[in-house]
Amino acid sequence: MRSHTVRRVVAILTDFIILFLVGAVIGYPFSNLIESLGDYAWIVSLLVALIYFSVFDSTYGGGQTIGKRL
């Protein structure tokens, strides 16, 4: 039971690290635009995360995120 929980935690942490790196790569060239959004910049992060999980958890992504596959 505990190993199953540990695997899930490692999977979600892996996905968060991937999302962070993707966000940094995408966000850097658009930093001025994101700064201009001010308090609403979090919506961009939310959209990136929703797209990531929606695509990978669907049949297009094989039903698993990268973290789950590892």
mmCIF file of N, CA and C in Angstrom:
data_model
loop_
_atom_site.group_PDB
_atom_site.id
_atom_site.type_symbol
_atom_site.label_atom_id
_atom_site.label_comp_id
_atom_site.label_asym_id
_atom_site.label_seq_id
_atom_site.Cartn_x
_atom_site.Cartn_y
_atom_site.Cartn_z
ATOM 1 N N MET A 1 0.819 -1.194 0.000
ATOM 2 C CA MET A 1 0.000 0.000 0.000
ATOM 3 C C MET A 1 0.866 1.262 0.000
ATOM 4 N N ARG A 2 1.914 1.268 0.829
ATOM 5 C CA ARG A 2 2.763 2.453 0.912
ATOM 6 C C ARG A 2 3.547 2.675 -0.370
ATOM 7 N N SER A 3 4.020 1.597 -1.006
ATOM 8 C CA SER A 3 4.803 1.770 -2.232
ATOM 9 C C SER A 3 3.938 2.346 -3.347
ATOM 10 N N HIS A 4 2.661 1.990 -3.345
ATOM 11 C CA HIS A 4 1.738 2.533 -4.342
ATOM 12 C C HIS A 4 1.591 4.041 -4.157
ATOM 13 N N THR A 5 1.485 4.482 -2.904
ATOM 14 C CA THR A 5 1.372 5.903 -2.604
ATOM 15 C C THR A 5 2.648 6.640 -2.968
ATOM 16 N N VAL A 6 3.785 6.056 -2.673
ATOM 17 C CA VAL A 6 5.069 6.676 -3.009
ATOM 18 C C VAL A 6 5.199 6.825 -4.517
ATOM 19 N N ARG A 7 4.798 5.802 -5.261
ATOM 20 C CA ARG A 7 4.866 5.879 -6.728
ATOM 21 C C ARG A 7 3.989 6.998 -7.259
ATOM 22 N N ARG A 8 2.814 7.170 -6.673
ATOM 23 C CA ARG A 8 1.921 8.249 -7.112
ATOM 24 C C ARG A 8 2.512 9.628 -6.810
ATOM 25 N N VAL A 9 3.105 9.762 -5.639
ATOM 26 C CA VAL A 9 3.722 11.039 -5.265
ATOM 27 C C VAL A 9 4.890 11.353 -6.193
ATOM 28 N N VAL A 10 5.715 10.367 -6.491
ATOM 29 C CA VAL A 10 6.843 10.566 -7.411
ATOM 30 C C VAL A 10 6.322 10.924 -8.807
ATOM 31 N N ALA A 11 5.245 10.294 -9.239
ATOM 32 C CA ALA A 11 4.675 10.587 -10.555
ATOM 33 C C ALA A 11 4.190 12.023 -10.637
ATOM 34 N N ILE A 12 3.462 12.476 -9.626
ATOM 35 C CA ILE A 12 2.938 13.846 -9.675
ATOM 36 C C ILE A 12 4.063 14.869 -9.535
ATOM 37 N N LEU A 13 5.074 14.569 -8.732
ATOM 38 C CA LEU A 13 6.223 15.477 -8.635
ATOM 39 C C LEU A 13 6.968 15.558 -9.962
ATOM 40 N N THR A 14 7.102 14.421 -10.633
ATOM 41 C CA THR A 14 7.736 14.405 -11.956
ATOM 42 C C THR A 14 6.941 15.268 -12.931
ATOM 43 N N ASP A 15 5.620 15.119 -12.914
ATOM 44 C CA ASP A 15 4.782 15.934 -13.800
ATOM 45 C C ASP A 15 4.903 17.420 -13.481
ATOM 46 N N PHE A 16 4.967 17.766 -12.199
ATOM 47 C CA PHE A 16 5.118 19.167 -11.817
ATOM 48 C C PHE A 16 6.465 19.729 -12.256
ATOM 49 N N ILE A 17 7.521 18.928 -12.159
ATOM 50 C CA ILE A 17 8.840 19.375 -12.616
ATOM 51 C C ILE A 17 8.821 19.607 -14.122
ATOM 52 N N ILE A 18 8.198 18.688 -14.849
ATOM 53 C CA ILE A 18 8.085 18.848 -16.307
ATOM 54 C C ILE A 18 7.296 20.103 -16.638
ATOM 55 N N LEU A 19 6.182 20.323 -15.935
ATOM 56 C CA LEU A 19 5.381 21.526 -16.174
ATOM 57 C C LEU A 19 6.168 22.795 -15.853
ATOM 58 N N PHE A 20 6.959 22.751 -14.796
ATOM 59 C CA PHE A 20 7.794 23.901 -14.449
ATOM 60 C C PHE A 20 8.783 24.206 -15.567
ATOM 61 N N LEU A 21 9.452 23.162 -16.068
ATOM 62 C CA LEU A 21 10.442 23.360 -17.132
ATOM 63 C C LEU A 21 9.793 23.851 -18.412
ATOM 64 N N VAL A 22 8.654 23.264 -18.768
ATOM 65 C CA VAL A 22 7.932 23.705 -19.971
ATOM 66 C C VAL A 22 7.483 25.158 -19.791
ATOM 67 N N GLY A 23 6.981 25.478 -18.606
ATOM 68 C CA GLY A 23 6.553 26.848 -18.341
ATOM 69 C C GLY A 23 7.696 27.833 -18.428
ATOM 70 N N ALA A 24 8.868 27.434 -17.943
ATOM 71 C CA ALA A 24 10.040 28.314 -18.011
ATOM 72 C C ALA A 24 10.468 28.534 -19.457
ATOM 73 N N VAL A 25 10.463 27.460 -20.243
ATOM 74 C CA VAL A 25 10.883 27.576 -21.650
ATOM 75 C C VAL A 25 9.878 28.403 -22.446
ATOM 76 N N ILE A 26 8.595 28.163 -22.220
ATOM 77 C CA ILE A 26 7.565 28.927 -22.928
ATOM 78 C C ILE A 26 7.479 30.347 -22.390
ATOM 79 N N GLY A 27 7.590 30.486 -21.078
ATOM 80 C CA GLY A 27 7.407 31.785 -20.457
ATOM 81 C C GLY A 27 8.521 32.780 -20.715
ATOM 82 N N TYR A 28 9.746 32.307 -20.883
ATOM 83 C CA TYR A 28 10.871 33.219 -21.054
ATOM 84 C C TYR A 28 10.703 34.152 -22.252
ATOM 85 N N PRO A 29 10.395 33.625 -23.453
ATOM 86 C CA PRO A 29 10.248 34.547 -24.591
ATOM 87 C C PRO A 29 9.020 35.455 -24.471
ATOM 88 N N PHE A 30 8.044 35.050 -23.687
ATOM 89 C CA PHE A 30 6.820 35.831 -23.546
ATOM 90 C C PHE A 30 6.726 36.529 -22.187
ATOM 91 N N SER A 31 7.870 36.739 -21.550
ATOM 92 C CA SER A 31 7.866 37.283 -20.191
ATOM 93 C C SER A 31 7.220 38.666 -20.120
ATOM 94 N N ASN A 32 7.450 39.507 -21.125
ATOM 95 C CA ASN A 32 6.834 40.837 -21.112
ATOM 96 C C ASN A 32 5.314 40.736 -21.195
ATOM 97 N N LEU A 33 4.826 39.846 -22.030
ATOM 98 C CA LEU A 33 3.384 39.653 -22.158
ATOM 99 C C LEU A 33 2.793 39.113 -20.858
ATOM 100 N N ILE A 34 3.468 38.153 -20.268
ATOM 101 C CA ILE A 34 2.976 37.557 -19.019
ATOM 102 C C ILE A 34 3.004 38.588 -17.900
ATOM 103 N N GLU A 35 4.050 39.415 -17.850
ATOM 104 C CA GLU A 35 4.108 40.475 -16.834
ATOM 105 C C GLU A 35 2.971 41.464 -17.005
ATOM 106 N N SER A 36 2.597 41.724 -18.246
ATOM 107 C CA SER A 36 1.517 42.684 -18.485
ATOM 108 C C SER A 36 0.162 42.145 -18.017
ATOM 109 N N LEU A 37 0.063 40.832 -17.834
ATOM 110 C CA LEU A 37 -1.184 40.257 -17.347
ATOM 111 C C LEU A 37 -1.378 40.499 -15.854
ATOM 112 N N GLY A 38 -0.290 40.772 -15.161
ATOM 113 C CA GLY A 38 -0.362 41.101 -13.739
ATOM 114 C C GLY A 38 -0.916 39.950 -12.911
ATOM 115 N N ASP A 39 -1.959 40.255 -12.148
ATOM 116 C CA ASP A 39 -2.551 39.267 -11.248
ATOM 117 C C ASP A 39 -3.212 38.101 -11.987
ATOM 118 N N TYR A 40 -3.432 38.240 -13.269
ATOM 119 C CA TYR A 40 -4.089 37.187 -14.041
ATOM 120 C C TYR A 40 -3.116 36.250 -14.750
ATOM 121 N N ALA A 41 -1.829 36.403 -14.502
ATOM 122 C CA ALA A 41 -0.813 35.562 -15.142
ATOM 123 C C ALA A 41 -0.954 34.105 -14.739
ATOM 124 N N TRP A 42 -1.519 33.840 -13.580
ATOM 125 C CA TRP A 42 -1.697 32.453 -13.130
ATOM 126 C C TRP A 42 -2.611 31.674 -14.074
ATOM 127 N N ILE A 43 -3.458 32.375 -14.806
ATOM 128 C CA ILE A 43 -4.355 31.699 -15.744
ATOM 129 C C ILE A 43 -3.552 31.014 -16.846
ATOM 130 N N VAL A 44 -2.448 31.620 -17.273
ATOM 131 C CA VAL A 44 -1.596 31.013 -18.293
ATOM 132 C C VAL A 44 -1.032 29.696 -17.770
ATOM 133 N N SER A 45 -0.555 29.686 -16.533
ATOM 134 C CA SER A 45 -0.032 28.454 -15.930
ATOM 135 C C SER A 45 -1.115 27.390 -15.831
ATOM 136 N N LEU A 46 -2.286 27.799 -15.440
ATOM 137 C CA LEU A 46 -3.403 26.868 -15.326
ATOM 138 C C LEU A 46 -3.750 26.259 -16.681
ATOM 139 N N LEU A 47 -3.762 27.074 -17.713
ATOM 140 C CA LEU A 47 -4.063 26.569 -19.053
ATOM 141 C C LEU A 47 -3.011 25.581 -19.542
ATOM 142 N N VAL A 48 -1.742 25.875 -19.288
ATOM 143 C CA VAL A 48 -0.668 24.955 -19.689
ATOM 144 C C VAL A 48 -0.830 23.620 -18.966
ATOM 145 N N ALA A 49 -1.121 23.668 -17.667
ATOM 146 C CA ALA A 49 -1.304 22.438 -16.889
ATOM 147 C C ALA A 49 -2.525 21.660 -17.370
ATOM 148 N N LEU A 50 -3.612 22.350 -17.653
ATOM 149 C CA LEU A 50 -4.819 21.675 -18.149
ATOM 150 C C LEU A 50 -4.570 21.001 -19.498
ATOM 151 N N ILE A 51 -3.856 21.689 -20.359
ATOM 152 C CA ILE A 51 -3.537 21.102 -21.664
ATOM 153 C C ILE A 51 -2.646 19.879 -21.485
ATOM 154 N N TYR A 52 -1.631 19.988 -20.641
ATOM 155 C CA TYR A 52 -0.712 18.871 -20.392
ATOM 156 C C TYR A 52 -1.470 17.639 -19.907
ATOM 157 N N PHE A 53 -2.255 17.807 -18.843
ATOM 158 C CA PHE A 53 -2.954 16.664 -18.276
ATOM 159 C C PHE A 53 -4.063 16.162 -19.203
ATOM 160 N N SER A 54 -4.730 17.063 -19.910
ATOM 161 C CA SER A 54 -5.794 16.651 -20.828
ATOM 162 C C SER A 54 -5.250 15.819 -21.989
ATOM 163 N N VAL A 55 -4.140 16.259 -22.553
ATOM 164 C CA VAL A 55 -3.572 15.542 -23.699
ATOM 165 C C VAL A 55 -2.992 14.202 -23.265
ATOM 166 N N PHE A 56 -2.187 14.196 -22.217
ATOM 167 C CA PHE A 56 -1.521 12.958 -21.821
ATOM 168 C C PHE A 56 -2.472 11.946 -21.194
ATOM 169 N N ASP A 57 -3.504 12.399 -20.496
ATOM 170 C CA ASP A 57 -4.458 11.463 -19.900
ATOM 171 C C ASP A 57 -5.511 10.987 -20.895
ATOM 172 N N SER A 58 -5.492 11.523 -22.110
ATOM 173 C CA SER A 58 -6.450 11.109 -23.135
ATOM 174 C C SER A 58 -5.871 9.962 -23.966
ATOM 175 N N THR A 59 -6.638 9.515 -24.922
ATOM 176 C CA THR A 59 -6.157 8.450 -25.807
ATOM 177 C C THR A 59 -5.002 8.935 -26.679
ATOM 178 N N TYR A 60 -4.932 10.240 -26.948
ATOM 179 C CA TYR A 60 -3.822 10.779 -27.735
ATOM 180 C C TYR A 60 -2.492 10.609 -27.013
ATOM 181 N N GLY A 61 -2.512 10.729 -25.705
ATOM 182 C CA GLY A 61 -1.290 10.617 -24.915
ATOM 183 C C GLY A 61 -1.089 9.237 -24.334
ATOM 184 N N GLY A 62 -1.927 8.296 -24.699
ATOM 185 C CA GLY A 62 -1.770 6.941 -24.193
ATOM 186 C C GLY A 62 -2.388 6.731 -22.812
ATOM 187 N N GLY A 63 -3.139 7.722 -22.315
ATOM 188 C CA GLY A 63 -3.820 7.562 -21.050
ATOM 189 C C GLY A 63 -2.961 7.770 -19.828
ATOM 190 N N GLN A 64 -1.701 8.145 -20.011
ATOM 191 C CA GLN A 64 -0.804 8.351 -18.878
ATOM 192 C C GLN A 64 0.066 9.579 -19.116
ATOM 193 N N THR A 65 0.270 10.335 -18.050
ATOM 194 C CA THR A 65 1.227 11.429 -18.133
ATOM 195 C C THR A 65 2.639 10.855 -18.112
ATOM 196 N N ILE A 66 3.613 11.681 -18.352
ATOM 197 C CA ILE A 66 5.007 11.213 -18.356
ATOM 198 C C ILE A 66 5.394 10.677 -16.979
ATOM 199 N N GLY A 67 4.942 11.363 -15.941
ATOM 200 C CA GLY A 67 5.238 10.900 -14.579
ATOM 201 C C GLY A 67 4.649 9.523 -14.287
ATOM 202 N N LYS A 68 3.446 9.271 -14.754
ATOM 203 C CA LYS A 68 2.817 7.964 -14.544
ATOM 204 C C LYS A 68 3.553 6.863 -15.308
ATOM 205 N N ARG A 69 4.054 7.203 -16.469
ATOM 206 C CA ARG A 69 4.780 6.207 -17.268
ATOM 207 C C ARG A 69 6.079 5.790 -16.607
ATOM 208 N N LEU A 70 6.728 6.743 -15.958
ATOM 209 C CA LEU A 70 7.990 6.436 -15.297
ATOM 210 C C LEU A 70 7.747 5.580 -14.080
#
